[in-house]
Coordinates of C-alpha atoms in Angstrom, one line a residue:
X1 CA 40.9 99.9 84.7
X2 CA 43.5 100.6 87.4
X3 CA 44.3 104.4 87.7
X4 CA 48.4 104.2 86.7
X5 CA 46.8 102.4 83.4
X6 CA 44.5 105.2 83.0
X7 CA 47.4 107.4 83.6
X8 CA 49.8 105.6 81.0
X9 CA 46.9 107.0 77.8
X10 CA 46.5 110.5 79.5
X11 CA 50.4 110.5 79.6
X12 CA 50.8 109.3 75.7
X13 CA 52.2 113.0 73.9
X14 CA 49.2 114.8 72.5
X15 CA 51.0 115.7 69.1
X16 CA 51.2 112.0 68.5
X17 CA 47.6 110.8 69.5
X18 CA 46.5 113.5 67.0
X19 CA 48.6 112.5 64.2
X20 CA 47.7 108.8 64.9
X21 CA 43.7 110.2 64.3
X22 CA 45.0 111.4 61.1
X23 CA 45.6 115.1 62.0
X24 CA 48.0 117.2 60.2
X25 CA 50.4 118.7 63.2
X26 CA 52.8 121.6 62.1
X27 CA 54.1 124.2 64.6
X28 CA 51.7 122.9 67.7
X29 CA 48.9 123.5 65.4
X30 CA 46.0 122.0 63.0
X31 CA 43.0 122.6 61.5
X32 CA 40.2 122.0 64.1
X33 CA 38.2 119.2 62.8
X34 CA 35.3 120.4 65.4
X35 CA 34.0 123.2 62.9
X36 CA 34.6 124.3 59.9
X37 CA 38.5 125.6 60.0
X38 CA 40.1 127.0 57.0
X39 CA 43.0 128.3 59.3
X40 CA 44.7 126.2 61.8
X41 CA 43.4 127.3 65.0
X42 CA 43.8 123.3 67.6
X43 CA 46.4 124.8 69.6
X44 CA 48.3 122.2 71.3
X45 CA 50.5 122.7 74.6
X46 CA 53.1 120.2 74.9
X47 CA 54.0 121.0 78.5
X48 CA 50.7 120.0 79.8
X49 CA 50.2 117.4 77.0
X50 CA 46.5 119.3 76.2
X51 CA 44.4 120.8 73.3
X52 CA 42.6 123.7 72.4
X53 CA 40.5 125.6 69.8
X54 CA 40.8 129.2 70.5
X55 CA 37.4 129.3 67.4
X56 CA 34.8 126.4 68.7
X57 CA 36.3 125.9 72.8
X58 CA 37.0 122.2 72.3
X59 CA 39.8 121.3 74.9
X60 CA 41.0 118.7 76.8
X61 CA 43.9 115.8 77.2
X62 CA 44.4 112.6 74.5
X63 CA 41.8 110.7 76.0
X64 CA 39.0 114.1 75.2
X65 CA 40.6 113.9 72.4
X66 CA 39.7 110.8 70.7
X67 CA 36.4 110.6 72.3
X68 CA 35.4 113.9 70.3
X69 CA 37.2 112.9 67.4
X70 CA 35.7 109.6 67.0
X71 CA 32.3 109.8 68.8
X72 CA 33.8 106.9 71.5
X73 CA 32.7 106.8 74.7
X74 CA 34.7 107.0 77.4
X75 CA 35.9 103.3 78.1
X76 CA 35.7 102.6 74.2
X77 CA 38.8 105.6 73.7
X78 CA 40.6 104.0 76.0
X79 CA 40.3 100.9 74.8
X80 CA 41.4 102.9 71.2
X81 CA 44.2 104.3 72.9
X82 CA 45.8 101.6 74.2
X83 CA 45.5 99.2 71.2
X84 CA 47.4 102.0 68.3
X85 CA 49.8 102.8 71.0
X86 CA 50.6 99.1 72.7
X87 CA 49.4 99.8 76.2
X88 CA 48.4 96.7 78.1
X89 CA 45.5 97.2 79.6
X90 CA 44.5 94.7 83.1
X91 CA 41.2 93.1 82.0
X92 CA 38.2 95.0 83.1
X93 CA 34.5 95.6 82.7
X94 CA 33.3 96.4 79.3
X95 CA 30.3 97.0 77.7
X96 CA 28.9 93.9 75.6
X97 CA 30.1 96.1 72.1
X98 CA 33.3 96.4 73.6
X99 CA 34.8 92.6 73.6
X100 CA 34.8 93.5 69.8
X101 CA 37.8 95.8 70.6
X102 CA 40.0 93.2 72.2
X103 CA 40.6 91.2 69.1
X104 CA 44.2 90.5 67.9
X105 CA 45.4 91.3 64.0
X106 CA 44.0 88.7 62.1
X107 CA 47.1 89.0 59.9
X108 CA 45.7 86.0 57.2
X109 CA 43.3 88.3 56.5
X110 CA 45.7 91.1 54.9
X111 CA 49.0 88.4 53.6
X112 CA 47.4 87.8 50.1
X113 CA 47.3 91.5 49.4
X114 CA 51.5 91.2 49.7
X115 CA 51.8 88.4 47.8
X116 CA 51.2 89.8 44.6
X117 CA 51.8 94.0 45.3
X118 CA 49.2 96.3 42.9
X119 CA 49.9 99.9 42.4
X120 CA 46.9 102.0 40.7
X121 CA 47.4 104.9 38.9
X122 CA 47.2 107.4 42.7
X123 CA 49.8 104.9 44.3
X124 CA 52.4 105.0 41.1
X125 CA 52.0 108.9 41.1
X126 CA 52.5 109.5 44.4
X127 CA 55.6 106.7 44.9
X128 CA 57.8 107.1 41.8
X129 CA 56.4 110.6 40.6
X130 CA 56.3 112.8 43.9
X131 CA 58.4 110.6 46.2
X132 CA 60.9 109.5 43.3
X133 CA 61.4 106.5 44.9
X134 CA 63.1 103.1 43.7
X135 CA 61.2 100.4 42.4
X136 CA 63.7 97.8 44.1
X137 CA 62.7 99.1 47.2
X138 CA 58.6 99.6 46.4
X139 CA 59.1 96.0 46.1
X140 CA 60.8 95.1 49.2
X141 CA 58.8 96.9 51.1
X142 CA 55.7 95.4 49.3
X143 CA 53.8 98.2 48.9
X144 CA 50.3 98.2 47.5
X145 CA 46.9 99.8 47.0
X146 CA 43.3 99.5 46.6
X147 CA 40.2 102.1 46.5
X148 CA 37.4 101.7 49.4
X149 CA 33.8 102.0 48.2
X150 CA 34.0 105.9 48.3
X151 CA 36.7 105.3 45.3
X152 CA 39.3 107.1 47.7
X153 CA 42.7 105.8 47.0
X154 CA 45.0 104.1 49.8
X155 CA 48.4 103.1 49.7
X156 CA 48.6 99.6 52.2
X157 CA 51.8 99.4 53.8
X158 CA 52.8 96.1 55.8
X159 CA 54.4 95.4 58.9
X160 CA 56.6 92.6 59.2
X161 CA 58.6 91.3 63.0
X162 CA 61.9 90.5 62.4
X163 CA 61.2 87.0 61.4
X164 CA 59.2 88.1 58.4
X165 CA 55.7 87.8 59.7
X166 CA 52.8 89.8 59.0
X167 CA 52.0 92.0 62.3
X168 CA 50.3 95.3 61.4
X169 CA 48.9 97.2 58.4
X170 CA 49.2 101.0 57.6
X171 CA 46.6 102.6 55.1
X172 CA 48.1 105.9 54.0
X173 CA 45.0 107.9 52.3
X174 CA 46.8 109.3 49.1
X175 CA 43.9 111.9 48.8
X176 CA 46.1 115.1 49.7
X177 CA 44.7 116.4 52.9
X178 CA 41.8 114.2 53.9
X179 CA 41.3 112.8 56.7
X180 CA 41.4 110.4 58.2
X181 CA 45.2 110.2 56.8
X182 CA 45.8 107.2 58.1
X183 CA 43.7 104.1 59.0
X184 CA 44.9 100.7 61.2
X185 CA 43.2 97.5 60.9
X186 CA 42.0 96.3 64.6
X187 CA 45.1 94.7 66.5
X188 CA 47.8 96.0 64.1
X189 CA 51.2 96.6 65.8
X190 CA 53.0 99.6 64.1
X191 CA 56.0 100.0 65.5
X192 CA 58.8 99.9 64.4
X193 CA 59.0 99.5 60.5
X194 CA 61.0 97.5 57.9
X195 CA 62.7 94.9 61.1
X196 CA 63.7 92.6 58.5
X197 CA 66.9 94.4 57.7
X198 CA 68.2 93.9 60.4
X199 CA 69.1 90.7 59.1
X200 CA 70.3 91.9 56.5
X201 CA 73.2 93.9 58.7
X202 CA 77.0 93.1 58.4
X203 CA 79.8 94.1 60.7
X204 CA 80.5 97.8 60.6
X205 CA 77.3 98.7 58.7
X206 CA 75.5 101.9 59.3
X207 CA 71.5 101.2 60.1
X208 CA 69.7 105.3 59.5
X209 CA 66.9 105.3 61.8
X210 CA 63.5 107.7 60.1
X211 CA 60.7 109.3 60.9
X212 CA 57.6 107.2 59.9
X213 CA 57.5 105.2 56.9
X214 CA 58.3 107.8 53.6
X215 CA 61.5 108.6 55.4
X216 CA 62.5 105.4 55.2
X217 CA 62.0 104.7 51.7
X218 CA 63.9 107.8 51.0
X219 CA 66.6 106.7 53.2
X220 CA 66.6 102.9 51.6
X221 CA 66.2 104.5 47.9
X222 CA 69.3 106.6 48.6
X223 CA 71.1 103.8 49.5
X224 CA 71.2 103.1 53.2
X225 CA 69.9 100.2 55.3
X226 CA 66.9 101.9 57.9
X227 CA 64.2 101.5 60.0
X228 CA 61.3 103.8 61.1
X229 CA 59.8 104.8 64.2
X230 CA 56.1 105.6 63.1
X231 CA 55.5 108.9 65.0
X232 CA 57.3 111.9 65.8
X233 CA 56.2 112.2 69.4
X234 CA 55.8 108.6 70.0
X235 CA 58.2 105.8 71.0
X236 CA 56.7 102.9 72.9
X237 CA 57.7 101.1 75.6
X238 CA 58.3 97.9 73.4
X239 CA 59.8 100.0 70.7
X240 CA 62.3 100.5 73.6
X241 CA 62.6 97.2 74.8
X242 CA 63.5 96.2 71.0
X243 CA 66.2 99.0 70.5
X244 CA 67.9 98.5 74.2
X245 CA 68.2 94.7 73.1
X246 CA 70.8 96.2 70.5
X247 CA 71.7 99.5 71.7
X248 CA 74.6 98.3 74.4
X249 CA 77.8 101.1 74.1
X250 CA 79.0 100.7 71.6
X251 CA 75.2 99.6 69.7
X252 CA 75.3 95.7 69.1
X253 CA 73.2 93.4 67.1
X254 CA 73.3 89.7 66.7
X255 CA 71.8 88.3 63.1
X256 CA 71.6 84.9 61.3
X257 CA 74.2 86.0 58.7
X258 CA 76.6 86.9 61.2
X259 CA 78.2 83.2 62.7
X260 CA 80.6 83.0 65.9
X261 CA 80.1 84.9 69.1
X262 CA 81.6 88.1 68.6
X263 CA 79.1 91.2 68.8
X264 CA 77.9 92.6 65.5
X265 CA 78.8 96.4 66.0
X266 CA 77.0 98.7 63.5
X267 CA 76.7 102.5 63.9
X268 CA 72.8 104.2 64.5
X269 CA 72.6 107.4 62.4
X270 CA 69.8 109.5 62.2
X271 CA 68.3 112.7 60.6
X272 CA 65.8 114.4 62.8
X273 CA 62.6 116.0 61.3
X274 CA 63.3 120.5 61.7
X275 CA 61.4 121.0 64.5
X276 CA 60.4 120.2 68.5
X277 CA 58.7 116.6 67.7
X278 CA 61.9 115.0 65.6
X279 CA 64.6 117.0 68.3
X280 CA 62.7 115.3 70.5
X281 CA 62.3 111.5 69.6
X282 CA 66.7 112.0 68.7
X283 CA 66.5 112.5 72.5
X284 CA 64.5 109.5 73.4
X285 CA 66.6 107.7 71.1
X286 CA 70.2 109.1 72.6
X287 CA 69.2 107.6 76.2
X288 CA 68.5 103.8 74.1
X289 CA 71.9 104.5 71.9
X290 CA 74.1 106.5 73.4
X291 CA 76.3 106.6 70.2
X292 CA 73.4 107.5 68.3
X293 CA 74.8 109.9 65.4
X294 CA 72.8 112.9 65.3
X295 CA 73.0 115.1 61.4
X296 CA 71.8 117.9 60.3
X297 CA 69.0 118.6 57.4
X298 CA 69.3 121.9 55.5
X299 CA 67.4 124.5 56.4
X300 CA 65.1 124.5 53.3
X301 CA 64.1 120.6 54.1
X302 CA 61.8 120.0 56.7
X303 CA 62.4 115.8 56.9
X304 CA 64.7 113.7 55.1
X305 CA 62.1 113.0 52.4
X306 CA 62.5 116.6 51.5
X307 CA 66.5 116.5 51.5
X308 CA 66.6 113.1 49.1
X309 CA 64.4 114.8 46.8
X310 CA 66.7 118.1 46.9
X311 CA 69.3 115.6 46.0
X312 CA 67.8 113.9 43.5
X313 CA 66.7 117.1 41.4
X314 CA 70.5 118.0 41.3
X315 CA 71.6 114.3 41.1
X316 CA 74.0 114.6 43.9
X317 CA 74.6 111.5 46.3
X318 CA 73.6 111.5 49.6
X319 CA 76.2 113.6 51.7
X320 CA 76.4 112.7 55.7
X321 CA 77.3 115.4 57.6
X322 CA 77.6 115.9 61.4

């Protein structure tokens, strides 16, 4: 492994690697998952992209990170790294377990389970109960669920390019606050979520961009066409390379259901999460859109999950304000 690739996963923002393990980050913190923690005490310093628990000592960068996390060796949480966050990696020496790793998403394995969508009794409650989500959009997105041998519920959310196919699967543990809270098939490229509306997008339409997938159910369930990036503190390189393909001034997109040659304008909007990670990912965005609209969430709603459900206890529509 050359040393500017090593450098690329010690570079990837801590906040994100953790969450991407399944950790719950609020406020630079989490419970430590080191020793028993019954108050958040993994301190994490953004500035120099490191970890600590002020309780057990464990410390270190994203790579230390996932190796004590998982149990990986060194050249195996690499390899981890740079497969859940895109990085291409030149080909190197591995270990004889590690050619297992390099694998691509076998995507026939997951299709069927989208073909026909099943929600149990966990995924219903937690979709149209606590989320209060629309069913039109449960089924566009084809959500659905199964139980692993534990009989611990998960929610199975697909991935789809823009062209429709399968690329990556996201298993949402539905068990409130276990972890892992999240779990990846091998190869699976999260990125950005719910491409296919783009296609869907007509001249002087608005396209909401959200913060990992519940946001954008909210965001389609109120009404709006969106997309998802799926971290707070994580936008990849080919995340970027996708937006900057529309995001000319003013933003541009070009889609089957648009003929001729004139540029497709439609306005990004966007709803940051209240705190450092989402402020921060609007500013990645900006330098992609330039006219990306930036609004602001109440005070009492910490994403925009929480602000449709405000709105939807009163039955007020969704208001857009600057």
């Amino acid at each position: 492994m050359e040393k500017y690739e090593l450098q690329k996963l010690r570079d990837l923002p801590i906040e994100g690697v953790a969450e991407r393990l399944g950790l719950r980050v609020s406020r630079h913190k989490c419970l430590c998952p080191f020793h028993a923690d019954n108050h958040p005490s993994l301190s994490f310093k953004v500035s120099k992209n490191t970890f600590r628990c002020f309780v057990c000592g464990a410390s270190g960068g994203p790579i230390d990170l996932v190796m004590k996390y998982l149990g990986k060796p060194f050249l195996e949480a690499c390899r981890w790294l740079a497969d859940e966050h895109n990085v291409i990696l030149s080909d190197a020496k591995f270990t004889q377990k590690e050619p297992s790793l390099l694998c691509n998403f076998e995507a026939s394995r997951y299709e069927r389970f989208f073909e026909r969508p099943w929600l149990n009794g966990e995924a219903r409650k937690f979709l149209f109960e606590e989320r209060r989500l629309d069913a039109r959009v449960v089924r566009w997105c084809r959500l659905t669920s199964w139980k692993d041998k534990q009989q611990v519920p998960w929610l199975q959310i697909p991935y789809y390019d823009r062209e429709g196919k399968l690329v990556g699967v996201q298993n949402r543990n539905l068990v409130k606050g276990a972890i892992p809270r999240f779990r990846f098939p091998q190869g699976s490229e999260c990125s950005i979520y719910n491409l296919p509306v783009l296609n869907m997008l007509k001249p002087g339409d608005e396209l909401f961009i959200t913060e990992g997938c519940s946001d954008c159910w909210a965001m389609l369930s109120a009404g709006h066409k969106a997309i998802a990036i799926p971290s707070a503190t994580l936008l990849t390189k080919k995340d970027i390379e996708l937006l900057k393909h529309f995001g000319d001034r003013p933003p541009v997109i070009r889609c089957a259901a648009h003929s001729g040659d004139s540029p497709l304008a439609i306005q990004f909007h966007m709803f940051p999460d209240r705190d450092e990670p989402g402020e921060r990912l609007f500013l990645q965005l900006k330098d992609v859109l330039p006219s990306l609209v930036h609004h602001q969430l109440p005070q009492d709603c910490k994403d925009f999950s929480d602000y449709y459900l405000k709105l939807k206890i009163v039955n007020c529509p969704l208001s857009i304000v600057n």
